[in-house]
């Protein structure tokens, strides 16, 4: 279900990146990019394409059996949103869920999205960007940012690997031109 959710979000992000181009967005505009934290609304098409690719990268990890582990802040955001979408699909589209999991071995933790979130993340710092009372937390020079040891919360840093040795192949390109 996580794979399906990540693929759906990737498709939505790719379409909106093309539609929005370099235009800023806002929450009232709706859509995927309007649902991201406010610090991302002014970013350009190149940044949005990287966000779409983060969904693709994680979906490919699911598909190939690789360990699903976010390697950057952008991938953390994508994975949080993917888990939320998978949970939504589980509750609201039972027929799709049944068709998707038919033939797969069952596990007692299937559809335990809270446990999924606990296992797949080292922390949930990126979610603080949704809290308007914490505006500015993405500033690496800020006291709160430094005291909590956070990294790469500024949108321009979202696609920098946490560990350079775990960086994705920069030559992998983009699924959409």
JSON list of N, CA and C in Angstrom, two decimals, residues 16-94:
[
{"chain": "A", "resi": 16, "resn": "UNK", "atom": "N", "xyz": [1.48, 18.58, -11.12]},
{"chain": "A", "resi": 16, "resn": "UNK", "atom": "CA", "xyz": [1.43, 19.94, -10.58]},
{"chain": "A", "resi": 16, "resn": "UNK", "atom": "C", "xyz": [2.71, 20.72, -10.85]},
{"chain": "A", "resi": 17, "resn": "UNK", "atom": "N", "xyz": [3.85, 20.05, -10.83]},
{"chain": "A", "resi": 17, "resn": "UNK", "atom": "CA", "xyz": [5.11, 20.74, -11.13]},
{"chain": "A", "resi": 17, "resn": "UNK", "atom": "C", "xyz": [5.05, 21.31, -12.53]},
{"chain": "A", "resi": 18, "resn": "UNK", "atom": "N", "xyz": [4.51, 20.53, -13.47]},
{"chain": "A", "resi": 18, "resn": "UNK", "atom": "CA", "xyz": [4.38, 21.02, -14.84]},
{"chain": "A", "resi": 18, "resn": "UNK", "atom": "C", "xyz": [3.37, 22.15, -14.94]},
{"chain": "A", "resi": 19, "resn": "UNK", "atom": "N", "xyz": [2.25, 22.00, -14.27]},
{"chain": "A", "resi": 19, "resn": "UNK", "atom": "CA", "xyz": [1.19, 23.01, -14.33]},
{"chain": "A", "resi": 19, "resn": "UNK", "atom": "C", "xyz": [1.61, 24.32, -13.67]},
{"chain": "A", "resi": 20, "resn": "UNK", "atom": "N", "xyz": [2.21, 24.23, -12.49]},
{"chain": "A", "resi": 20, "resn": "UNK", "atom": "CA", "xyz": [2.60, 25.44, -11.76]},
{"chain": "A", "resi": 20, "resn": "UNK", "atom": "C", "xyz": [3.82, 26.11, -12.36]},
{"chain": "A", "resi": 21, "resn": "UNK", "atom": "N", "xyz": [4.71, 25.32, -12.91]},
{"chain": "A", "resi": 21, "resn": "UNK", "atom": "CA", "xyz": [5.95, 25.90, -13.41]},
{"chain": "A", "resi": 21, "resn": "UNK", "atom": "C", "xyz": [6.68, 26.58, -12.27]},
{"chain": "A", "resi": 22, "resn": "UNK", "atom": "N", "xyz": [7.07, 27.84, -12.48]},
{"chain": "A", "resi": 22, "resn": "UNK", "atom": "CA", "xyz": [7.79, 28.60, -11.45]},
{"chain": "A", "resi": 22, "resn": "UNK", "atom": "C", "xyz": [6.87, 29.49, -10.62]},
{"chain": "A", "resi": 23, "resn": "UNK", "atom": "N", "xyz": [5.56, 29.39, -10.84]},
{"chain": "A", "resi": 23, "resn": "UNK", "atom": "CA", "xyz": [4.62, 30.23, -10.10]},
{"chain": "A", "resi": 23, "resn": "UNK", "atom": "C", "xyz": [4.55, 29.80, -8.64]},
{"chain": "A", "resi": 24, "resn": "UNK", "atom": "N", "xyz": [4.47, 30.75, -7.72]},
{"chain": "A", "resi": 24, "resn": "UNK", "atom": "CA", "xyz": [4.29, 30.39, -6.31]},
{"chain": "A", "resi": 24, "resn": "UNK", "atom": "C", "xyz": [2.90, 29.77, -6.11]},
{"chain": "A", "resi": 25, "resn": "UNK", "atom": "N", "xyz": [2.75, 29.04, -5.04]},
{"chain": "A", "resi": 25, "resn": "UNK", "atom": "CA", "xyz": [1.45, 28.46, -4.70]},
{"chain": "A", "resi": 25, "resn": "UNK", "atom": "C", "xyz": [1.09, 28.88, -3.28]},
{"chain": "A", "resi": 26, "resn": "UNK", "atom": "N", "xyz": [-0.05, 28.45, -2.83]},
{"chain": "A", "resi": 26, "resn": "UNK", "atom": "CA", "xyz": [-0.49, 28.72, -1.46]},
{"chain": "A", "resi": 26, "resn": "UNK", "atom": "C", "xyz": [-1.51, 27.66, -1.06]},
{"chain": "A", "resi": 27, "resn": "UNK", "atom": "N", "xyz": [-1.75, 27.53, 0.22]},
{"chain": "A", "resi": 27, "resn": "UNK", "atom": "CA", "xyz": [-2.65, 26.49, 0.71]},
{"chain": "A", "resi": 27, "resn": "UNK", "atom": "C", "xyz": [-4.04, 26.62, 0.09]},
{"chain": "A", "resi": 28, "resn": "UNK", "atom": "N", "xyz": [-4.52, 27.83, -0.08]},
{"chain": "A", "resi": 28, "resn": "UNK", "atom": "CA", "xyz": [-5.87, 28.03, -0.62]},
{"chain": "A", "resi": 28, "resn": "UNK", "atom": "C", "xyz": [-5.98, 27.56, -2.07]},
{"chain": "A", "resi": 29, "resn": "UNK", "atom": "N", "xyz": [-4.83, 27.42, -2.74]},
{"chain": "A", "resi": 29, "resn": "UNK", "atom": "CA", "xyz": [-4.84, 26.94, -4.13]},
{"chain": "A", "resi": 29, "resn": "UNK", "atom": "C", "xyz": [-5.12, 25.45, -4.19]},
{"chain": "A", "resi": 30, "resn": "UNK", "atom": "N", "xyz": [-5.00, 24.78, -3.05]},
{"chain": "A", "resi": 30, "resn": "UNK", "atom": "CA", "xyz": [-5.23, 23.34, -3.01]},
{"chain": "A", "resi": 30, "resn": "UNK", "atom": "C", "xyz": [-4.09, 22.60, -3.69]},
{"chain": "A", "resi": 31, "resn": "UNK", "atom": "N", "xyz": [-4.33, 21.35, -3.98]},
{"chain": "A", "resi": 31, "resn": "UNK", "atom": "CA", "xyz": [-3.33, 20.54, -4.65]},
{"chain": "A", "resi": 31, "resn": "UNK", "atom": "C", "xyz": [-2.22, 20.09, -3.74]},
{"chain": "A", "resi": 32, "resn": "UNK", "atom": "N", "xyz": [-1.32, 19.33, -4.33]},
{"chain": "A", "resi": 32, "resn": "UNK", "atom": "CA", "xyz": [-0.22, 18.76, -3.56]},
{"chain": "A", "resi": 32, "resn": "UNK", "atom": "C", "xyz": [0.73, 19.81, -3.01]},
{"chain": "A", "resi": 33, "resn": "UNK", "atom": "N", "xyz": [1.26, 20.67, -3.88]},
{"chain": "A", "resi": 33, "resn": "UNK", "atom": "CA", "xyz": [2.27, 21.63, -3.42]},
{"chain": "A", "resi": 33, "resn": "UNK", "atom": "C", "xyz": [1.69, 22.66, -2.46]},
{"chain": "A", "resi": 34, "resn": "UNK", "atom": "N", "xyz": [0.40, 22.94, -2.55]},
{"chain": "A", "resi": 34, "resn": "UNK", "atom": "CA", "xyz": [-0.25, 23.82, -1.58]},
{"chain": "A", "resi": 34, "resn": "UNK", "atom": "C", "xyz": [-0.40, 23.17, -0.22]},
{"chain": "A", "resi": 35, "resn": "UNK", "atom": "N", "xyz": [-0.25, 21.84, -0.15]},
{"chain": "A", "resi": 35, "resn": "UNK", "atom": "CA", "xyz": [-0.37, 21.14, 1.12]},
{"chain": "A", "resi": 35, "resn": "UNK", "atom": "C", "xyz": [0.96, 21.03, 1.86]},
{"chain": "A", "resi": 36, "resn": "UNK", "atom": "N", "xyz": [2.04, 21.39, 1.18]},
{"chain": "A", "resi": 36, "resn": "UNK", "atom": "CA", "xyz": [3.35, 21.36, 1.83]},
{"chain": "A", "resi": 36, "resn": "UNK", "atom": "C", "xyz": [3.50, 22.55, 2.77]},
{"chain": "A", "resi": 37, "resn": "UNK", "atom": "N", "xyz": [4.51, 22.54, 3.63]},
{"chain": "A", "resi": 37, "resn": "UNK", "atom": "CA", "xyz": [4.72, 23.68, 4.53]},
{"chain": "A", "resi": 37, "resn": "UNK", "atom": "C", "xyz": [4.90, 24.99, 3.75]},
{"chain": "A", "resi": 38, "resn": "UNK", "atom": "N", "xyz": [4.47, 26.05, 4.37]},
{"chain": "A", "resi": 38, "resn": "UNK", "atom": "CA", "xyz": [4.48, 27.38, 3.76]},
{"chain": "A", "resi": 38, "resn": "UNK", "atom": "C", "xyz": [5.86, 27.79, 3.24]},
{"chain": "A", "resi": 39, "resn": "UNK", "atom": "N", "xyz": [6.93, 27.32, 3.86]},
{"chain": "A", "resi": 39, "resn": "UNK", "atom": "CA", "xyz": [8.28, 27.72, 3.43]},
{"chain": "A", "resi": 39, "resn": "UNK", "atom": "C", "xyz": [8.62, 27.21, 2.03]},
{"chain": "A", "resi": 40, "resn": "UNK", "atom": "N", "xyz": [7.78, 26.33, 1.48]},
{"chain": "A", "resi": 40, "resn": "UNK", "atom": "CA", "xyz": [8.05, 25.77, 0.14]},
{"chain": "A", "resi": 40, "resn": "UNK", "atom": "C", "xyz": [7.23, 26.43, -0.95]},
{"chain": "A", "resi": 41, "resn": "UNK", "atom": "N", "xyz": [6.26, 27.24, -0.62]},
{"chain": "A", "resi": 41, "resn": "UNK", "atom": "CA", "xyz": [5.30, 27.74, -1.60]},
{"chain": "A", "resi": 41, "resn": "UNK", "atom": "C", "xyz": [5.91, 28.63, -2.67]},
{"chain": "A", "resi": 42, "resn": "UNK", "atom": "N", "xyz": [7.00, 29.27, -2.39]},
{"chain": "A", "resi": 42, "resn": "UNK", "atom": "CA", "xyz": [7.63, 30.20, -3.35]},
{"chain": "A", "resi": 42, "resn": "UNK", "atom": "C", "xyz": [8.64, 29.51, -4.26]},
{"chain": "A", "resi": 43, "resn": "UNK", "atom": "N", "xyz": [8.85, 28.25, -4.10]},
{"chain": "A", "resi": 43, "resn": "UNK", "atom": "CA", "xyz": [9.92, 27.57, -4.84]},
{"chain": "A", "resi": 43, "resn": "UNK", "atom": "C", "xyz": [9.54, 27.30, -6.29]},
{"chain": "A", "resi": 44, "resn": "UNK", "atom": "N", "xyz": [10.54, 27.03, -7.10]},
{"chain": "A", "resi": 44, "resn": "UNK", "atom": "CA", "xyz": [10.36, 26.93, -8.54]},
{"chain": "A", "resi": 44, "resn": "UNK", "atom": "C", "xyz": [10.11, 25.49, -9.02]},
{"chain": "A", "resi": 45, "resn": "UNK", "atom": "N", "xyz": [9.95, 25.39, -10.32]},
{"chain": "A", "resi": 45, "resn": "UNK", "atom": "CA", "xyz": [9.66, 24.10, -10.95]},
{"chain": "A", "resi": 45, "resn": "UNK", "atom": "C", "xyz": [10.79, 23.10, -10.72]},
{"chain": "A", "resi": 46, "resn": "UNK", "atom": "N", "xyz": [12.03, 23.54, -10.76]},
{"chain": "A", "resi": 46, "resn": "UNK", "atom": "CA", "xyz": [13.17, 22.64, -10.55]},
{"chain": "A", "resi": 46, "resn": "UNK", "atom": "C", "xyz": [13.09, 21.99, -9.16]},
{"chain": "A", "resi": 47, "resn": "UNK", "atom": "N", "xyz": [12.75, 22.78, -8.15]},
{"chain": "A", "resi": 47, "resn": "UNK", "atom": "CA", "xyz": [12.60, 22.24, -6.79]},
{"chain": "A", "resi": 47, "resn": "UNK", "atom": "C", "xyz": [11.43, 21.26, -6.74]},
{"chain": "A", "resi": 48, "resn": "UNK", "atom": "N", "xyz": [10.34, 21.63, -7.35]},
{"chain": "A", "resi": 48, "resn": "UNK", "atom": "CA", "xyz": [9.15, 20.76, -7.34]},
{"chain": "A", "resi": 48, "resn": "UNK", "atom": "C", "xyz": [9.43, 19.43, -8.06]},
{"chain": "A", "resi": 49, "resn": "UNK", "atom": "N", "xyz": [10.22, 19.47, -9.11]},
{"chain": "A", "resi": 49, "resn": "UNK", "atom": "CA", "xyz": [10.60, 18.24, -9.80]},
{"chain": "A", "resi": 49, "resn": "UNK", "atom": "C", "xyz": [11.44, 17.34, -8.89]},
{"chain": "A", "resi": 50, "resn": "UNK", "atom": "N", "xyz": [12.30, 17.94, -8.08]},
{"chain": "A", "resi": 50, "resn": "UNK", "atom": "CA", "xyz": [13.07, 17.15, -7.13]},
{"chain": "A", "resi": 50, "resn": "UNK", "atom": "C", "xyz": [12.17, 16.51, -6.09]},
{"chain": "A", "resi": 51, "resn": "UNK", "atom": "N", "xyz": [11.13, 17.23, -5.68]},
{"chain": "A", "resi": 51, "resn": "UNK", "atom": "CA", "xyz": [10.17, 16.67, -4.72]},
{"chain": "A", "resi": 51, "resn": "UNK", "atom": "C", "xyz": [9.44, 15.49, -5.35]},
{"chain": "A", "resi": 52, "resn": "UNK", "atom": "N", "xyz": [9.00, 15.64, -6.59]},
{"chain": "A", "resi": 52, "resn": "UNK", "atom": "CA", "xyz": [8.33, 14.54, -7.29]},
{"chain": "A", "resi": 52, "resn": "UNK", "atom": "C", "xyz": [9.27, 13.34, -7.40]},
{"chain": "A", "resi": 53, "resn": "UNK", "atom": "N", "xyz": [10.54, 13.60, -7.68]},
{"chain": "A", "resi": 53, "resn": "UNK", "atom": "CA", "xyz": [11.50, 12.51, -7.80]},
{"chain": "A", "resi": 53, "resn": "UNK", "atom": "C", "xyz": [11.72, 11.82, -6.45]},
{"chain": "A", "resi": 54, "resn": "UNK", "atom": "N", "xyz": [11.59, 12.55, -5.34]},
{"chain": "A", "resi": 54, "resn": "UNK", "atom": "CA", "xyz": [11.73, 11.92, -4.02]},
{"chain": "A", "resi": 54, "resn": "UNK", "atom": "C", "xyz": [10.67, 10.83, -3.85]},
{"chain": "A", "resi": 55, "resn": "UNK", "atom": "N", "xyz": [9.45, 11.09, -4.31]},
{"chain": "A", "resi": 55, "resn": "UNK", "atom": "CA", "xyz": [8.41, 10.06, -4.26]},
{"chain": "A", "resi": 55, "resn": "UNK", "atom": "C", "xyz": [8.78, 8.88, -5.15]},
{"chain": "A", "resi": 56, "resn": "UNK", "atom": "N", "xyz": [9.27, 9.19, -6.35]},
{"chain": "A", "resi": 56, "resn": "UNK", "atom": "CA", "xyz": [9.69, 8.12, -7.27]},
{"chain": "A", "resi": 56, "resn": "UNK", "atom": "C", "xyz": [10.79, 7.26, -6.66]},
{"chain": "A", "resi": 57, "resn": "UNK", "atom": "N", "xyz": [11.77, 7.91, -6.05]},
{"chain": "A", "resi": 57, "resn": "UNK", "atom": "CA", "xyz": [12.89, 7.17, -5.46]},
{"chain": "A", "resi": 57, "resn": "UNK", "atom": "C", "xyz": [12.41, 6.22, -4.36]},
{"chain": "A", "resi": 58, "resn": "UNK", "atom": "N", "xyz": [11.55, 6.70, -3.48]},
{"chain": "A", "resi": 58, "resn": "UNK", "atom": "CA", "xyz": [11.04, 5.85, -2.41]},
{"chain": "A", "resi": 58, "resn": "UNK", "atom": "C", "xyz": [10.14, 4.74, -2.95]},
{"chain": "A", "resi": 59, "resn": "UNK", "atom": "N", "xyz": [9.33, 5.05, -3.94]},
{"chain": "A", "resi": 59, "resn": "UNK", "atom": "CA", "xyz": [8.47, 4.02, -4.55]},
{"chain": "A", "resi": 59, "resn": "UNK", "atom": "C", "xyz": [9.33, 2.95, -5.21]},
{"chain": "A", "resi": 60, "resn": "UNK", "atom": "N", "xyz": [10.42, 3.35, -5.85]},
{"chain": "A", "resi": 60, "resn": "UNK", "atom": "CA", "xyz": [11.33, 2.39, -6.46]},
{"chain": "A", "resi": 60, "resn": "UNK", "atom": "C", "xyz": [11.97, 1.51, -5.39]},
{"chain": "A", "resi": 61, "resn": "UNK", "atom": "N", "xyz": [12.32, 2.10, -4.25]},
{"chain": "A", "resi": 61, "resn": "UNK", "atom": "CA", "xyz": [12.85, 1.30, -3.14]},
{"chain": "A", "resi": 61, "resn": "UNK", "atom": "C", "xyz": [11.84, 0.23, -2.73]},
{"chain": "A", "resi": 62, "resn": "UNK", "atom": "N", "xyz": [10.57, 0.62, -2.60]},
{"chain": "A", "resi": 62, "resn": "UNK", "atom": "CA", "xyz": [9.51, -0.35, -2.25]},
{"chain": "A", "resi": 62, "resn": "UNK", "atom": "C", "xyz": [9.42, -1.45, -3.29]},
{"chain": "A", "resi": 63, "resn": "UNK", "atom": "N", "xyz": [9.42, -1.03, -4.53]},
{"chain": "A", "resi": 63, "resn": "UNK", "atom": "CA", "xyz": [9.22, -1.94, -5.66]},
{"chain": "A", "resi": 63, "resn": "UNK", "atom": "C", "xyz": [10.35, -2.96, -5.79]},
{"chain": "A", "resi": 64, "resn": "UNK", "atom": "N", "xyz": [11.57, -2.53, -5.53]},
{"chain": "A", "resi": 64, "resn": "UNK", "atom": "CA", "xyz": [12.73, -3.39, -5.73]},
{"chain": "A", "resi": 64, "resn": "UNK", "atom": "C", "xyz": [13.11, -4.18, -4.48]},
{"chain": "A", "resi": 65, "resn": "UNK", "atom": "N", "xyz": [12.43, -3.91, -3.38]},
{"chain": "A", "resi": 65, "resn": "UNK", "atom": "CA", "xyz": [12.76, -4.61, -2.14]},
{"chain": "A", "resi": 65, "resn": "UNK", "atom": "C", "xyz": [13.92, -3.99, -1.39]},
{"chain": "A", "resi": 66, "resn": "UNK", "atom": "N", "xyz": [14.38, -2.83, -1.84]},
{"chain": "A", "resi": 66, "resn": "UNK", "atom": "CA", "xyz": [15.45, -2.13, -1.12]},
{"chain": "A", "resi": 66, "resn": "UNK", "atom": "C", "xyz": [14.90, -1.61, 0.20]},
{"chain": "A", "resi": 67, "resn": "UNK", "atom": "N", "xyz": [15.79, -1.35, 1.14]},
{"chain": "A", "resi": 67, "resn": "UNK", "atom": "CA", "xyz": [15.36, -0.79, 2.40]},
{"chain": "A", "resi": 67, "resn": "UNK", "atom": "C", "xyz": [14.77, 0.59, 2.16]},
{"chain": "A", "resi": 68, "resn": "UNK", "atom": "N", "xyz": [13.56, 0.80, 2.64]},
{"chain": "A", "resi": 68, "resn": "UNK", "atom": "CA", "xyz": [12.92, 2.11, 2.50]},
{"chain": "A", "resi": 68, "resn": "UNK", "atom": "C", "xyz": [13.39, 2.95, 3.69]},
{"chain": "A", "resi": 69, "resn": "UNK", "atom": "N", "xyz": [14.27, 3.87, 3.36]},
{"chain": "A", "resi": 69, "resn": "UNK", "atom": "CA", "xyz": [14.84, 4.74, 4.38]},
{"chain": "A", "resi": 69, "resn": "UNK", "atom": "C", "xyz": [15.06, 6.10, 3.75]},
{"chain": "A", "resi": 70, "resn": "UNK", "atom": "N", "xyz": [14.42, 7.15, 4.30]},
{"chain": "A", "resi": 70, "resn": "UNK", "atom": "CA", "xyz": [14.61, 8.47, 3.71]},
{"chain": "A", "resi": 70, "resn": "UNK", "atom": "C", "xyz": [16.06, 8.91, 3.84]},
{"chain": "A", "resi": 71, "resn": "UNK", "atom": "N", "xyz": [16.61, 9.37, 2.72]},
{"chain": "A", "resi": 71, "resn": "UNK", "atom": "CA", "xyz": [18.01, 9.76, 2.69]},
{"chain": "A", "resi": 71, "resn": "UNK", "atom": "C", "xyz": [18.20, 11.27, 2.75]},
{"chain": "A", "resi": 72, "resn": "UNK", "atom": "N", "xyz": [17.10, 12.01, 2.72]},
{"chain": "A", "resi": 72, "resn": "UNK", "atom": "CA", "xyz": [17.15, 13.48, 2.76]},
{"chain": "A", "resi": 72, "resn": "UNK", "atom": "C", "xyz": [15.86, 13.99, 3.37]},
{"chain": "A", "resi": 73, "resn": "UNK", "atom": "N", "xyz": [15.83, 15.27, 3.66]},
{"chain": "A", "resi": 73, "resn": "UNK", "atom": "CA", "xyz": [14.62, 15.87, 4.22]},
{"chain": "A", "resi": 73, "resn": "UNK", "atom": "C", "xyz": [13.46, 15.77, 3.23]},
{"chain": "A", "resi": 74, "resn": "UNK", "atom": "N", "xyz": [13.72, 15.97, 1.95]},
{"chain": "A", "resi": 74, "resn": "UNK", "atom": "CA", "xyz": [12.68, 15.83, 0.94]},
{"chain": "A", "resi": 74, "resn": "UNK", "atom": "C", "xyz": [12.09, 14.43, 0.95]},
{"chain": "A", "resi": 75, "resn": "UNK", "atom": "N", "xyz": [12.93, 13.42, 1.09]},
{"chain": "A", "resi": 75, "resn": "UNK", "atom": "CA", "xyz": [12.44, 12.05, 1.15]},
{"chain": "A", "resi": 75, "resn": "UNK", "atom": "C", "xyz": [11.70, 11.79, 2.46]},
{"chain": "A", "resi": 76, "resn": "UNK", "atom": "N", "xyz": [12.12, 12.44, 3.55]},
{"chain": "A", "resi": 76, "resn": "UNK", "atom": "CA", "xyz": [11.37, 12.31, 4.80]},
{"chain": "A", "resi": 76, "resn": "UNK", "atom": "C", "xyz": [9.95, 12.85, 4.62]},
{"chain": "A", "resi": 77, "resn": "UNK", "atom": "N", "xyz": [9.85, 14.04, 4.01]},
{"chain": "A", "resi": 77, "resn": "UNK", "atom": "CA", "xyz": [8.53, 14.62, 3.78]},
{"chain": "A", "resi": 77, "resn": "UNK", "atom": "C", "xyz": [7.72, 13.70, 2.89]},
{"chain": "A", "resi": 78, "resn": "UNK", "atom": "N", "xyz": [8.33, 13.21, 1.82]},
{"chain": "A", "resi": 78, "resn": "UNK", "atom": "CA", "xyz": [7.63, 12.31, 0.89]},
{"chain": "A", "resi": 78, "resn": "UNK", "atom": "C", "xyz": [7.15, 11.06, 1.61]},
{"chain": "A", "resi": 79, "resn": "UNK", "atom": "N", "xyz": [7.97, 10.50, 2.46]},
{"chain": "A", "resi": 79, "resn": "UNK", "atom": "CA", "xyz": [7.59, 9.28, 3.16]},
{"chain": "A", "resi": 79, "resn": "UNK", "atom": "C", "xyz": [6.47, 9.54, 4.18]},
{"chain": "A", "resi": 80, "resn": "UNK", "atom": "N", "xyz": [6.55, 10.65, 4.89]},
{"chain": "A", "resi": 80, "resn": "UNK", "atom": "CA", "xyz": [5.45, 11.00, 5.82]},
{"chain": "A", "resi": 80, "resn": "UNK", "atom": "C", "xyz": [4.14, 11.12, 5.04]},
{"chain": "A", "resi": 81, "resn": "UNK", "atom": "N", "xyz": [4.18, 11.82, 3.92]},
{"chain": "A", "resi": 81, "resn": "UNK", "atom": "CA", "xyz": [2.97, 12.00, 3.12]},
{"chain": "A", "resi": 81, "resn": "UNK", "atom": "C", "xyz": [2.52, 10.68, 2.50]},
{"chain": "A", "resi": 82, "resn": "UNK", "atom": "N", "xyz": [3.47, 9.83, 2.13]},
{"chain": "A", "resi": 82, "resn": "UNK", "atom": "CA", "xyz": [3.14, 8.51, 1.58]},
{"chain": "A", "resi": 82, "resn": "UNK", "atom": "C", "xyz": [2.44, 7.64, 2.61]},
{"chain": "A", "resi": 83, "resn": "UNK", "atom": "N", "xyz": [2.92, 7.65, 3.84]},
{"chain": "A", "resi": 83, "resn": "UNK", "atom": "CA", "xyz": [2.29, 6.86, 4.90]},
{"chain": "A", "resi": 83, "resn": "UNK", "atom": "C", "xyz": [0.88, 7.39, 5.16]},
{"chain": "A", "resi": 84, "resn": "UNK", "atom": "N", "xyz": [0.73, 8.70, 5.19]},
{"chain": "A", "resi": 84, "resn": "UNK", "atom": "CA", "xyz": [-0.61, 9.29, 5.40]},
{"chain": "A", "resi": 84, "resn": "UNK", "atom": "C", "xyz": [-1.55, 8.90, 4.26]},
{"chain": "A", "resi": 85, "resn": "UNK", "atom": "N", "xyz": [-1.05, 8.92, 3.02]},
{"chain": "A", "resi": 85, "resn": "UNK", "atom": "CA", "xyz": [-1.88, 8.54, 1.87]},
{"chain": "A", "resi": 85, "resn": "UNK", "atom": "C", "xyz": [-2.23, 7.05, 1.95]},
{"chain": "A", "resi": 86, "resn": "UNK", "atom": "N", "xyz": [-1.28, 6.21, 2.31]},
{"chain": "A", "resi": 86, "resn": "UNK", "atom": "CA", "xyz": [-1.54, 4.77, 2.43]},
{"chain": "A", "resi": 86, "resn": "UNK", "atom": "C", "xyz": [-2.61, 4.51, 3.50]},
{"chain": "A", "resi": 87, "resn": "UNK", "atom": "N", "xyz": [-2.52, 5.22, 4.60]},
{"chain": "A", "resi": 87, "resn": "UNK", "atom": "CA", "xyz": [-3.51, 5.08, 5.65]},
{"chain": "A", "resi": 87, "resn": "UNK", "atom": "C", "xyz": [-4.89, 5.52, 5.15]},
{"chain": "A", "resi": 88, "resn": "UNK", "atom": "N", "xyz": [-4.92, 6.61, 4.42]},
{"chain": "A", "resi": 88, "resn": "UNK", "atom": "CA", "xyz": [-6.17, 7.09, 3.84]},
{"chain": "A", "resi": 88, "resn": "UNK", "atom": "C", "xyz": [-6.75, 6.06, 2.86]},
{"chain": "A", "resi": 89, "resn": "UNK", "atom": "N", "xyz": [-5.90, 5.50, 2.02]},
{"chain": "A", "resi": 89, "resn": "UNK", "atom": "CA", "xyz": [-6.37, 4.47, 1.08]},
{"chain": "A", "resi": 89, "resn": "UNK", "atom": "C", "xyz": [-6.95, 3.28, 1.82]},
{"chain": "A", "resi": 90, "resn": "UNK", "atom": "N", "xyz": [-6.29, 2.88, 2.89]},
{"chain": "A", "resi": 90, "resn": "UNK", "atom": "CA", "xyz": [-6.74, 1.73, 3.69]},
{"chain": "A", "resi": 90, "resn": "UNK", "atom": "C", "xyz": [-8.14, 1.96, 4.24]},
{"chain": "A", "resi": 91, "resn": "UNK", "atom": "N", "xyz": [-8.41, 3.17, 4.66]},
{"chain": "A", "resi": 91, "resn": "UNK", "atom": "CA", "xyz": [-9.72, 3.48, 5.25]},
{"chain": "A", "resi": 91, "resn": "UNK", "atom": "C", "xyz": [-10.79, 3.77, 4.20]},
{"chain": "A", "resi": 92, "resn": "UNK", "atom": "N", "xyz": [-10.41, 4.41, 3.11]},
{"chain": "A", "resi": 92, "resn": "UNK", "atom": "CA", "xyz": [-11.41, 4.93, 2.17]},
{"chain": "A", "resi": 92, "resn": "UNK", "atom": "C", "xyz": [-11.55, 4.16, 0.85]},
{"chain": "A", "resi": 93, "resn": "UNK", "atom": "N", "xyz": [-10.63, 3.26, 0.57]},
{"chain": "A", "resi": 93, "resn": "UNK", "atom": "CA", "xyz": [-10.71, 2.53, -0.70]},
{"chain": "A", "resi": 93, "resn": "UNK", "atom": "C", "xyz": [-10.44, 1.05, -0.48]},
{"chain": "A", "resi": 94, "resn": "UNK", "atom": "N", "xyz": [-11.30, 0.39, 0.30]},
{"chain": "A", "resi": 94, "resn": "UNK", "atom": "CA", "xyz": [-11.05, -1.01, 0.68]},
{"chain": "A", "resi": 94, "resn": "UNK", "atom": "C", "xyz": [-10.92, -1.96, -0.52]}
]
